Short mmCIF file of N, CA, C and O and ligand atoms in Angstrom, two decimals:
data_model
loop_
_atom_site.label_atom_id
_atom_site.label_comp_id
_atom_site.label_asym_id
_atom_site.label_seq_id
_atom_site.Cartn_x
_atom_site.Cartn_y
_atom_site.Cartn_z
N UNK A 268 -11.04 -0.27 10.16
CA UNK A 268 -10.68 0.86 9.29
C UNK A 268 -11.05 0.59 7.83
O UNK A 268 -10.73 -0.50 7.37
N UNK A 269 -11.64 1.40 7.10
CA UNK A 269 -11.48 1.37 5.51
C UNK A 269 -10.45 2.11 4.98
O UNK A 269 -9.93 3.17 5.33
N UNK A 270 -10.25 1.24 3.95
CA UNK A 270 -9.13 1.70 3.25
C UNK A 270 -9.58 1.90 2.08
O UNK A 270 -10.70 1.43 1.89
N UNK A 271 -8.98 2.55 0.98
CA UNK A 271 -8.91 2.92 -0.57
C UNK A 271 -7.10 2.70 -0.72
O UNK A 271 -6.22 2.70 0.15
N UNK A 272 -7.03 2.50 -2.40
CA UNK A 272 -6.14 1.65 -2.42
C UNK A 272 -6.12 2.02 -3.71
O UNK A 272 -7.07 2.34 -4.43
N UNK A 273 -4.60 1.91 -4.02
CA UNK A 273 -4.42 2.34 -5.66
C UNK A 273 -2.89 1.63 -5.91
O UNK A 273 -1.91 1.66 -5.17
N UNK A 274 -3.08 0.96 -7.33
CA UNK A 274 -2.00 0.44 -6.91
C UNK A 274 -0.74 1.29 -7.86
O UNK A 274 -0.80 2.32 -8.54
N UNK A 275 0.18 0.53 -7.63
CA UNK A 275 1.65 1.51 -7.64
C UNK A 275 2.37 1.80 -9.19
O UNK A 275 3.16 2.69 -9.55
N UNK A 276 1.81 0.78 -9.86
CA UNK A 276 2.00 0.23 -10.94
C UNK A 276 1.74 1.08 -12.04
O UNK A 276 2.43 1.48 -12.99
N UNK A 277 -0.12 1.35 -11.44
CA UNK A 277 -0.98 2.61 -12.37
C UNK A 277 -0.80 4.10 -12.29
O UNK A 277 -1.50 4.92 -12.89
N UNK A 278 0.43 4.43 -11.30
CA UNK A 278 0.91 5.79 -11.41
C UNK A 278 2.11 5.92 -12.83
O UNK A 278 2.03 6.90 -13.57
N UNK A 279 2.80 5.22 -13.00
CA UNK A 279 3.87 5.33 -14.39
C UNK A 279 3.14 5.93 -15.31
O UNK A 279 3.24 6.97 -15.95
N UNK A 280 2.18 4.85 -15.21
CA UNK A 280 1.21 4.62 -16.55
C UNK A 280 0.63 6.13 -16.98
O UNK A 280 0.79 6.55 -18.13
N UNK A 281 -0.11 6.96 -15.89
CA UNK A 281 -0.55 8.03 -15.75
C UNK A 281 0.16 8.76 -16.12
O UNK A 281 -0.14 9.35 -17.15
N UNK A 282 1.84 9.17 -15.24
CA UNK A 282 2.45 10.29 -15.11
C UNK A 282 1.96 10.38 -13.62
O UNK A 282 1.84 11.59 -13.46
N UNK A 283 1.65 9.81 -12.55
CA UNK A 283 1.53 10.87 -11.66
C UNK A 283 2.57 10.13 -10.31
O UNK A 283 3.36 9.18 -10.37
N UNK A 284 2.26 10.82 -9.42
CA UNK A 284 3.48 10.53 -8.12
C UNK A 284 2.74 10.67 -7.20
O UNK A 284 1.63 11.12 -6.92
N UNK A 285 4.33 9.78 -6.42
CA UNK A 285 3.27 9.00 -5.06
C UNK A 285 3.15 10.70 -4.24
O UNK A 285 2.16 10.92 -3.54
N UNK A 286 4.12 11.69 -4.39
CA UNK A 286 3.71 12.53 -3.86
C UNK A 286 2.23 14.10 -3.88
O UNK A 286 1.87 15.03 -3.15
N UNK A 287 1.80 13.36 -5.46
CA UNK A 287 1.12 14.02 -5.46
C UNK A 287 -0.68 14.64 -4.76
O UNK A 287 -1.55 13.79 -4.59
N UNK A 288 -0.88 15.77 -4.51
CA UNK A 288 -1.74 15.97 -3.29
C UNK A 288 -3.10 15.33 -3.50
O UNK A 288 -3.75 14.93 -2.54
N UNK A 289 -3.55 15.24 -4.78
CA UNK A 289 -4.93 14.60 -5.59
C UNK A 289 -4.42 13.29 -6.13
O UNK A 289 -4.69 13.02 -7.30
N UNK A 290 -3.72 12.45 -5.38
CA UNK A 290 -3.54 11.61 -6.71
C UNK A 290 -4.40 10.84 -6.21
O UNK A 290 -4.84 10.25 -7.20
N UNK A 291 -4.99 10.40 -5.23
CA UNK A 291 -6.46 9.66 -5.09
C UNK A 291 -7.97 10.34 -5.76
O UNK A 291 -8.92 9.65 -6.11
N UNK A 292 -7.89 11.85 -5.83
CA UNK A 292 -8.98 11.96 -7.00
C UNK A 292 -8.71 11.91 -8.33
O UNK A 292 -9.54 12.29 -9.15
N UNK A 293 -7.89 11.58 -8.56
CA UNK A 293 -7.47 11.42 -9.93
C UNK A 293 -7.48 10.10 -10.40
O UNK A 293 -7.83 9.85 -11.56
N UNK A 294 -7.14 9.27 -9.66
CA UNK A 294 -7.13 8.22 -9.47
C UNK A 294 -9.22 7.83 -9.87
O UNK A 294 -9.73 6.96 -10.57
N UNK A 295 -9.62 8.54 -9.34
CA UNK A 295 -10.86 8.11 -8.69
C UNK A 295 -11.92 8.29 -10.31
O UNK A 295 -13.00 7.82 -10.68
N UNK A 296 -10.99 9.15 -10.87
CA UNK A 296 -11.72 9.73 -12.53
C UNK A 296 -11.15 9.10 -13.47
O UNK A 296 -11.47 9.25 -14.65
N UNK A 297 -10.23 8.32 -13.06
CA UNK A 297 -9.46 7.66 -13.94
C UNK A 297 -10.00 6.34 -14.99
O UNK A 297 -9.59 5.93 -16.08
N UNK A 298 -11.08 5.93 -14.12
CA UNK A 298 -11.77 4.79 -14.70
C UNK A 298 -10.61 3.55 -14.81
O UNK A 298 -10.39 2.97 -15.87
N UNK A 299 -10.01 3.27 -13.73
CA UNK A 299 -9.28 1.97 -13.24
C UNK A 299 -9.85 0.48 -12.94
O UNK A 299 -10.85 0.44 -12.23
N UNK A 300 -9.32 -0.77 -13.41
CA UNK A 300 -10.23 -1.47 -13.00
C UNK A 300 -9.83 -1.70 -11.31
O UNK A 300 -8.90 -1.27 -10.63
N UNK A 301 -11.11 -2.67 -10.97
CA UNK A 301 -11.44 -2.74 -9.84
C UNK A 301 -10.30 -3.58 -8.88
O UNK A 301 -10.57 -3.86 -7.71
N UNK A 302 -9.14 -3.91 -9.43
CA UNK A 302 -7.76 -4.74 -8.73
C UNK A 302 -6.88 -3.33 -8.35
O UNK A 302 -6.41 -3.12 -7.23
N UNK A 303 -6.78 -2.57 -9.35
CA UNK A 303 -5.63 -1.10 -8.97
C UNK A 303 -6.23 0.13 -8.21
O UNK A 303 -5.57 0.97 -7.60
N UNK A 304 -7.93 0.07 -8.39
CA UNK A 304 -8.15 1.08 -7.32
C UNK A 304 -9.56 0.68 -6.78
O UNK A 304 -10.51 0.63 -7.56
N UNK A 305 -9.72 0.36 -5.34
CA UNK A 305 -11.20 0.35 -4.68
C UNK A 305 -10.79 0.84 -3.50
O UNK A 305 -9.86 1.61 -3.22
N UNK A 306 -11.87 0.12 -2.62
CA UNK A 306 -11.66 0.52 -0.94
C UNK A 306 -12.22 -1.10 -0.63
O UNK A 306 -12.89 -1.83 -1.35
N UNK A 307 -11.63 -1.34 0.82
CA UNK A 307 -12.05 -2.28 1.48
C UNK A 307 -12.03 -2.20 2.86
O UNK A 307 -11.38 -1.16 2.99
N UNK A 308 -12.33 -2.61 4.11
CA UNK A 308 -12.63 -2.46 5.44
C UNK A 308 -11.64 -3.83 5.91
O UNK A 308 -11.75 -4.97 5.47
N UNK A 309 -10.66 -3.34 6.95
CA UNK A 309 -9.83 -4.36 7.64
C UNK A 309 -10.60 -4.33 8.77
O UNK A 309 -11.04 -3.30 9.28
N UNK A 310 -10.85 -6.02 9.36
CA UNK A 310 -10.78 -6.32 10.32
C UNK A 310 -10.08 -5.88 11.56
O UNK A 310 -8.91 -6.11 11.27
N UNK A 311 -10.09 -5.36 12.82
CA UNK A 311 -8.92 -5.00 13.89
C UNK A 311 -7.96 -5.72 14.43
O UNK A 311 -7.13 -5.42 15.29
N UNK A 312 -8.24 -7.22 13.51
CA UNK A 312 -7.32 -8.42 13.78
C UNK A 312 -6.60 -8.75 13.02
O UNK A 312 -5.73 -9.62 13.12
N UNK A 313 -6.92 -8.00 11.99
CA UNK A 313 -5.84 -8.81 10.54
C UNK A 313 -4.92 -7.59 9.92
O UNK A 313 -5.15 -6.38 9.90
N UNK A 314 -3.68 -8.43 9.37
CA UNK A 314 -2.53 -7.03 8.91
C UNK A 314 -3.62 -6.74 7.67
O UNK A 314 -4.59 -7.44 7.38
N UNK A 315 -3.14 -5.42 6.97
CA UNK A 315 -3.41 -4.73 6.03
C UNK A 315 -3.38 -6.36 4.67
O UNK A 315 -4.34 -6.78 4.03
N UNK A 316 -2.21 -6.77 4.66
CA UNK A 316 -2.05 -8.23 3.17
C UNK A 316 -3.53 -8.71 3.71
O UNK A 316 -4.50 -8.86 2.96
N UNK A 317 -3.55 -8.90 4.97
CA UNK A 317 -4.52 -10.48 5.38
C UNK A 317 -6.41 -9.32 4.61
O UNK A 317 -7.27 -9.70 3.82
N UNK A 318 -6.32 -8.49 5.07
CA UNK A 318 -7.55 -7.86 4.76
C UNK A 318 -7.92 -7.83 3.38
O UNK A 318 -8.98 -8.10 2.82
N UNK A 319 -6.39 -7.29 2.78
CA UNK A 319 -6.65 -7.56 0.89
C UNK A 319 -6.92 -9.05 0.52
O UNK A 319 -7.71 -9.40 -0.36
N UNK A 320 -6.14 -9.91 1.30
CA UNK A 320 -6.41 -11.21 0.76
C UNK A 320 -8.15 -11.37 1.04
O UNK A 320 -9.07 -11.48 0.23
N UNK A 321 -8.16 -11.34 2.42
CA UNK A 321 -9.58 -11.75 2.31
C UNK A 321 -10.98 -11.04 1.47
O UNK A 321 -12.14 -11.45 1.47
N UNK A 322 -10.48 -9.97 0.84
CA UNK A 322 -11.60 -9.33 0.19
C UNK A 322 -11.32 -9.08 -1.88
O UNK A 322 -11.42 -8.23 -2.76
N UNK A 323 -10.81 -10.97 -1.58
CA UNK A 323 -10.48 -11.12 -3.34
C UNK A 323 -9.31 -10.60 -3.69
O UNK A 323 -9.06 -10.84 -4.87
N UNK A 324 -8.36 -9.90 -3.06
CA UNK A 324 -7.17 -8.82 -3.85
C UNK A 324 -5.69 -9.99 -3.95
O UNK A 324 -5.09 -10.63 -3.09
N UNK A 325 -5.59 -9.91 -4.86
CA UNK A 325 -3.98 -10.57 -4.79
C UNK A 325 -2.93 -9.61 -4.62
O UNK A 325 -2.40 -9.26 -5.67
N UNK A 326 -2.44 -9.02 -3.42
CA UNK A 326 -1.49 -8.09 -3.17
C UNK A 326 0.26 -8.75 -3.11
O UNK A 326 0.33 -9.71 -2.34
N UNK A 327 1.27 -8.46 -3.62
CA UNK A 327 2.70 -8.84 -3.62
C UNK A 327 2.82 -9.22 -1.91
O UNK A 327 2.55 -8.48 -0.96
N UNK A 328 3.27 -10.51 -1.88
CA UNK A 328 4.15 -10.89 -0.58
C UNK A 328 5.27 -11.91 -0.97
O UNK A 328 5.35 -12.33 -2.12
N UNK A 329 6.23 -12.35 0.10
CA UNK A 329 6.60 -13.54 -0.19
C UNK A 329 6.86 -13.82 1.38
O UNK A 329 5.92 -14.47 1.85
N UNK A 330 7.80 -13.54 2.27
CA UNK A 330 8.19 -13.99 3.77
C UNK A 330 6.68 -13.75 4.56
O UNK A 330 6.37 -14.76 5.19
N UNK A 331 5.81 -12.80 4.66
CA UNK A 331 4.99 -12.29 5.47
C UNK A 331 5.33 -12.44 6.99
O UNK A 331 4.49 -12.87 7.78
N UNK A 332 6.55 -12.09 7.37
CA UNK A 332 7.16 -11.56 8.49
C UNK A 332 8.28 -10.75 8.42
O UNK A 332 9.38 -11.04 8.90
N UNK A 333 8.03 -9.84 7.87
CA UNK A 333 8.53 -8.38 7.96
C UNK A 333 9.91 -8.51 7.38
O UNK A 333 10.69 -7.58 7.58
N UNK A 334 10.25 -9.38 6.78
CA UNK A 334 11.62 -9.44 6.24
C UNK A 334 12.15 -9.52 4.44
O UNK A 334 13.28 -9.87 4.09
N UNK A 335 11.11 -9.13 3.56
CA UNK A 335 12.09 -9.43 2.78
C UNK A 335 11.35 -8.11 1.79
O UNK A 335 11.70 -8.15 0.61
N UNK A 336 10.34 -6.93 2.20
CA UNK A 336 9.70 -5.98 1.80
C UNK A 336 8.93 -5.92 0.50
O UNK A 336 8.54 -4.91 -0.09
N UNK A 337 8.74 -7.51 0.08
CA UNK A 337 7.97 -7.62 -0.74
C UNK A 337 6.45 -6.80 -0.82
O UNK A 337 6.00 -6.15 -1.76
N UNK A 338 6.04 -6.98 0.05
CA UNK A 338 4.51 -6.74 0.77
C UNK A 338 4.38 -4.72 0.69
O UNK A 338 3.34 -4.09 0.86
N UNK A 339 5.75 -4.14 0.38
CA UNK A 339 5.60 -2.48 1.21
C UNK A 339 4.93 -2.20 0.42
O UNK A 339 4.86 -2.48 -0.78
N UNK A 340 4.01 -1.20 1.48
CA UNK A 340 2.66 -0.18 0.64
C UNK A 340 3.17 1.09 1.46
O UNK A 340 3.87 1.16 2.47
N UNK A 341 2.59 2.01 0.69
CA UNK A 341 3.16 3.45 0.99
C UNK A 341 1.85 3.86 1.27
O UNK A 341 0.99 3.82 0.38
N UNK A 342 1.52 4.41 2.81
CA UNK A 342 0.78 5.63 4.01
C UNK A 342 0.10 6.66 3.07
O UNK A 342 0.81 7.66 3.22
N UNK A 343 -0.74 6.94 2.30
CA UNK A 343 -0.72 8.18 1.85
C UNK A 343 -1.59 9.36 2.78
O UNK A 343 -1.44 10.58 2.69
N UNK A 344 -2.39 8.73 3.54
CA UNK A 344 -3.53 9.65 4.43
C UNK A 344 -3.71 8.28 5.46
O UNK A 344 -3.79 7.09 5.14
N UNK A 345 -3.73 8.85 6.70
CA UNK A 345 -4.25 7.86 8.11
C UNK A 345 -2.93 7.51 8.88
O UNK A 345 -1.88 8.15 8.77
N UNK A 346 -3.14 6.36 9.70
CA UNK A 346 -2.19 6.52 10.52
C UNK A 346 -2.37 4.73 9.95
O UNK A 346 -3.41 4.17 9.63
N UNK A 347 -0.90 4.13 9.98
CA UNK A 347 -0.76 2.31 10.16
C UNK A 347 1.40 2.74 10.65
O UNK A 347 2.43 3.13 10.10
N UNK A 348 0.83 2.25 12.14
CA UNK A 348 1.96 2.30 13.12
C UNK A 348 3.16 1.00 12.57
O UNK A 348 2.74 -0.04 12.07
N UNK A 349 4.28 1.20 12.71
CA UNK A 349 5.48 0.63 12.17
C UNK A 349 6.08 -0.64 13.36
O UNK A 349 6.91 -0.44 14.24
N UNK A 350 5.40 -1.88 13.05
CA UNK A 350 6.06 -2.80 14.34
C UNK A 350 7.77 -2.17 14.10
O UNK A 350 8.16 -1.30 13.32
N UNK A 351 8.55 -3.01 15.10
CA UNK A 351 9.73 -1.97 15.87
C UNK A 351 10.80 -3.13 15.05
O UNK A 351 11.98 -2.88 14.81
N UNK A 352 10.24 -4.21 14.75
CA UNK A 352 11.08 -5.47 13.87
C UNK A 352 11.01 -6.16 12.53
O UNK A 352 10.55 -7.27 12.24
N UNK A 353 11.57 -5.24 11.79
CA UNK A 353 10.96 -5.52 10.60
C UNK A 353 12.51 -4.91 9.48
O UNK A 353 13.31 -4.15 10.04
N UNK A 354 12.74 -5.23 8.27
CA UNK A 354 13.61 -5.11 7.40
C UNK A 354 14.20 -3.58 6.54
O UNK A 354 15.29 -3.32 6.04
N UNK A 355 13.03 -2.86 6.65
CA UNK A 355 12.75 -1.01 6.42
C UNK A 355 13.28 -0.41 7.25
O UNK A 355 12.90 -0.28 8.42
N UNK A 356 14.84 0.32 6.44
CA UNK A 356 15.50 1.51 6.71
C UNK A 356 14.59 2.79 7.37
O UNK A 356 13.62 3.11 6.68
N UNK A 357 14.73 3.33 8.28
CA UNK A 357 13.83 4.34 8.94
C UNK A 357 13.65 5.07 8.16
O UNK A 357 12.50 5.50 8.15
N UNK A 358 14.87 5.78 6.81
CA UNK A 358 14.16 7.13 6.08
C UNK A 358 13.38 6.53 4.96
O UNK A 358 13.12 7.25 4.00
N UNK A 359 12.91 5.09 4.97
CA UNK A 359 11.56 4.45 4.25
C UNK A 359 10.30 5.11 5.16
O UNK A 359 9.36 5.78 4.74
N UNK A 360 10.62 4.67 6.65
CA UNK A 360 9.41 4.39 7.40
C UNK A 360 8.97 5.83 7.61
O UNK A 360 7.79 6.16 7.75
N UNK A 361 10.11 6.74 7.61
CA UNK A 361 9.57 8.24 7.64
C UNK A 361 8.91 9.12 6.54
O UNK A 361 8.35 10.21 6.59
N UNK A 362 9.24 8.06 5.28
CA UNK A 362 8.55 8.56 4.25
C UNK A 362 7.20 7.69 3.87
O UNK A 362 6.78 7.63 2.71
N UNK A 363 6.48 6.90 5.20
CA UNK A 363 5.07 6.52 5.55
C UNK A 363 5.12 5.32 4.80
O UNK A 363 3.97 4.96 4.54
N UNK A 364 5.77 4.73 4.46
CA UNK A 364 6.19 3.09 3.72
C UNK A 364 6.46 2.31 4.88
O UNK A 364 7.32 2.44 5.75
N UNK A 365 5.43 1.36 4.68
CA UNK A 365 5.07 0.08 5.74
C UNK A 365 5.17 -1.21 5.08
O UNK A 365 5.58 -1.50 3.95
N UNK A 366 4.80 -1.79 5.83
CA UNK A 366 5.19 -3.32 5.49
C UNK A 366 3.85 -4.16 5.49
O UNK A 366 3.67 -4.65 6.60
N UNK A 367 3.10 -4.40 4.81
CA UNK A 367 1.53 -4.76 4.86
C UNK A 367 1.23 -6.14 5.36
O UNK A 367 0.05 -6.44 5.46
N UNK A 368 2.32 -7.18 5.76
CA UNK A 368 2.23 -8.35 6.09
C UNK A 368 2.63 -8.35 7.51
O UNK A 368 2.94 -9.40 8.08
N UNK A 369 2.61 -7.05 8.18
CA UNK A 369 2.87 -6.47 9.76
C UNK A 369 2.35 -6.00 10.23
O UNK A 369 2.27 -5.93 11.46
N UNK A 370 1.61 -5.34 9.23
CA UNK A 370 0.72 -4.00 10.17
C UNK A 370 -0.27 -3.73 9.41
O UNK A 370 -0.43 -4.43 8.41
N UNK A 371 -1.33 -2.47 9.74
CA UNK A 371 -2.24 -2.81 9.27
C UNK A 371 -2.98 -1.10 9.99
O UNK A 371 -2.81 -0.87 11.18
N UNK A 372 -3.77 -0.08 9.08
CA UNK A 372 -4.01 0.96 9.42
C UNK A 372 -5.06 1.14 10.60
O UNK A 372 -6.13 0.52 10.58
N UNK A 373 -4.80 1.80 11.39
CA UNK A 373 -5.78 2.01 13.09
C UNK A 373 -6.29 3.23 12.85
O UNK A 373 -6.71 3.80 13.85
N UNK A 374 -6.44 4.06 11.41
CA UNK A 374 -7.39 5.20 11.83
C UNK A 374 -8.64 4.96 10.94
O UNK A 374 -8.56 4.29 9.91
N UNK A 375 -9.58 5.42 11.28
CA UNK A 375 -10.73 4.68 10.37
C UNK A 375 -10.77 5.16 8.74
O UNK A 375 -11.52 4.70 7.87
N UNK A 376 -10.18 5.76 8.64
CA UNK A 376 -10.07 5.85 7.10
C UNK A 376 -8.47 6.03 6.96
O UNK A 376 -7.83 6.73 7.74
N UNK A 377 -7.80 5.24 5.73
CA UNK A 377 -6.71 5.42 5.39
C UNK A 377 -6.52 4.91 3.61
O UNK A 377 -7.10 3.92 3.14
N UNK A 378 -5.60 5.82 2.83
CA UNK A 378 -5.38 5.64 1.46
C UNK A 378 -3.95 5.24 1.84
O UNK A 378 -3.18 5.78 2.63
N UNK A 379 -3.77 3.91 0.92
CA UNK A 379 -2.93 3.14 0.70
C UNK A 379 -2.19 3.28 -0.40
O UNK A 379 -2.90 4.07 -1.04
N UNK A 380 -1.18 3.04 -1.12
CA UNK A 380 -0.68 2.90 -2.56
C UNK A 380 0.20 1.62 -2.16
O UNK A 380 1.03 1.70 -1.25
N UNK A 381 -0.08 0.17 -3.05
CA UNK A 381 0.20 -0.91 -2.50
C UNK A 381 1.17 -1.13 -3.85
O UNK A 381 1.29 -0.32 -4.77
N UNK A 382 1.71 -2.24 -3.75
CA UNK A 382 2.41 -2.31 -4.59
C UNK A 382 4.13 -1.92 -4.75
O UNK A 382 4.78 -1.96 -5.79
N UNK A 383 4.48 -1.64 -3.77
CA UNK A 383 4.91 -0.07 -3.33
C UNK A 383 7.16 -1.07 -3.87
O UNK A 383 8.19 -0.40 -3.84
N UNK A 384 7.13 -1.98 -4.10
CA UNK A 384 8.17 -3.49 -4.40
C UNK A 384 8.96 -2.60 -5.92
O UNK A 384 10.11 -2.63 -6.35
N UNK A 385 7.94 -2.02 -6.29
CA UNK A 385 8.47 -1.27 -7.70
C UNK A 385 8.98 -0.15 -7.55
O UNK A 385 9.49 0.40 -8.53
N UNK A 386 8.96 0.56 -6.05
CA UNK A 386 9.73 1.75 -5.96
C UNK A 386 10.95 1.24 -6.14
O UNK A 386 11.19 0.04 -6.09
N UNK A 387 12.07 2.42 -6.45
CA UNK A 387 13.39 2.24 -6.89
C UNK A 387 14.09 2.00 -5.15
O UNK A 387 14.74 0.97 -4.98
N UNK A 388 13.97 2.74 -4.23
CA UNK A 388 14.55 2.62 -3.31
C UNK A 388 13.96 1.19 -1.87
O UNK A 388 14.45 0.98 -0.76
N UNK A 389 12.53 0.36 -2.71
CA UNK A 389 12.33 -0.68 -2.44
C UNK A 389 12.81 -1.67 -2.79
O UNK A 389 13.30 -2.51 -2.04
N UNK A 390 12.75 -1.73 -3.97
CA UNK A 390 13.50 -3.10 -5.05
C UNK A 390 14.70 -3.16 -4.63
O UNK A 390 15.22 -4.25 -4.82
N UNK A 391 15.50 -2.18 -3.98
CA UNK A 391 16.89 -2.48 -4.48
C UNK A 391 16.93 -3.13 -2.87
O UNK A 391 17.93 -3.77 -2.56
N UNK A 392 15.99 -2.98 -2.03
CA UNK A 392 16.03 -3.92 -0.49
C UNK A 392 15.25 -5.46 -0.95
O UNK A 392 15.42 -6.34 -0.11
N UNK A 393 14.47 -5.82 -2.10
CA UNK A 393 14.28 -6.94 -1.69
C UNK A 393 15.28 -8.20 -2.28
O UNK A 393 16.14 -8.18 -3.16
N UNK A 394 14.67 -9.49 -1.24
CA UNK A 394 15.14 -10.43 -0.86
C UNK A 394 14.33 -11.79 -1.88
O UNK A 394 14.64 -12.96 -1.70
FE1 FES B 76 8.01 -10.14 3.34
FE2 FES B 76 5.99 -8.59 4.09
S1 FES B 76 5.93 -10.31 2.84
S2 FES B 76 8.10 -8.27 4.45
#
């Protein structure tokens, strides 16, 4: 799968939200450097962290087994399925917030917003 990727940090900065419907073309005009917004291609073997790691990105982790939600990136377009054991309250996982050191997107294109440790209703879960 390729991914595009923006990180979570550079929406404040903007004004814009994770809900908004363009915020990847906006993103895209924004003239960001190349750590807060690119694309990269995961392997079908590696979680979503392992793919950023391997393609230069230093993405937030600390447990990298699903427990302490350092790692959550928020779904914005594609599908990345929710292992069944992991530390994320369901009305996280229903609002497309995953755990990137678990899983990892299965549709061939998916936009990510990583970083995701600075949401208010993340931070107050980590460990
Ligand atoms: Fe701890 Fe992913 S690094 S949940």
């Amino acid at each position: 799968p390729m991914v595009e990727f923006l990180n979570f940090e550079v929406l404040e900065d903007h004004g814009w939200a994770l809900g908004d419907e363009d915020l990847f073309e906006k993103a895209a005009e924004a003239n960001l450097r190349s750590t807060d917004f690119g694309r990269f291609y995961v392997d079908p073997n590696d979680t979503l962290l392992e793919a950023a790691e391997k393609n230069g990105f230093a993405w937030p982790f600390a447990c990298r087994g699903g427990a302490c939600t350092n790692c959550a990136v928020a779904v914005v377009e594609g599908e990345m399925p929710s292992p069944a054991s992991h530390i994320l309250p369901p009305d996280l996982t229903e609002k497309g917030i995953r755990l990137s050191c678990i899983a990892a997107p299965v549709s061939d294109d998916a936009k990510i917003v990583y970083n995701l440790k600075h949401l208010p209703e993340v931070s107050e879960l980590l460990l």
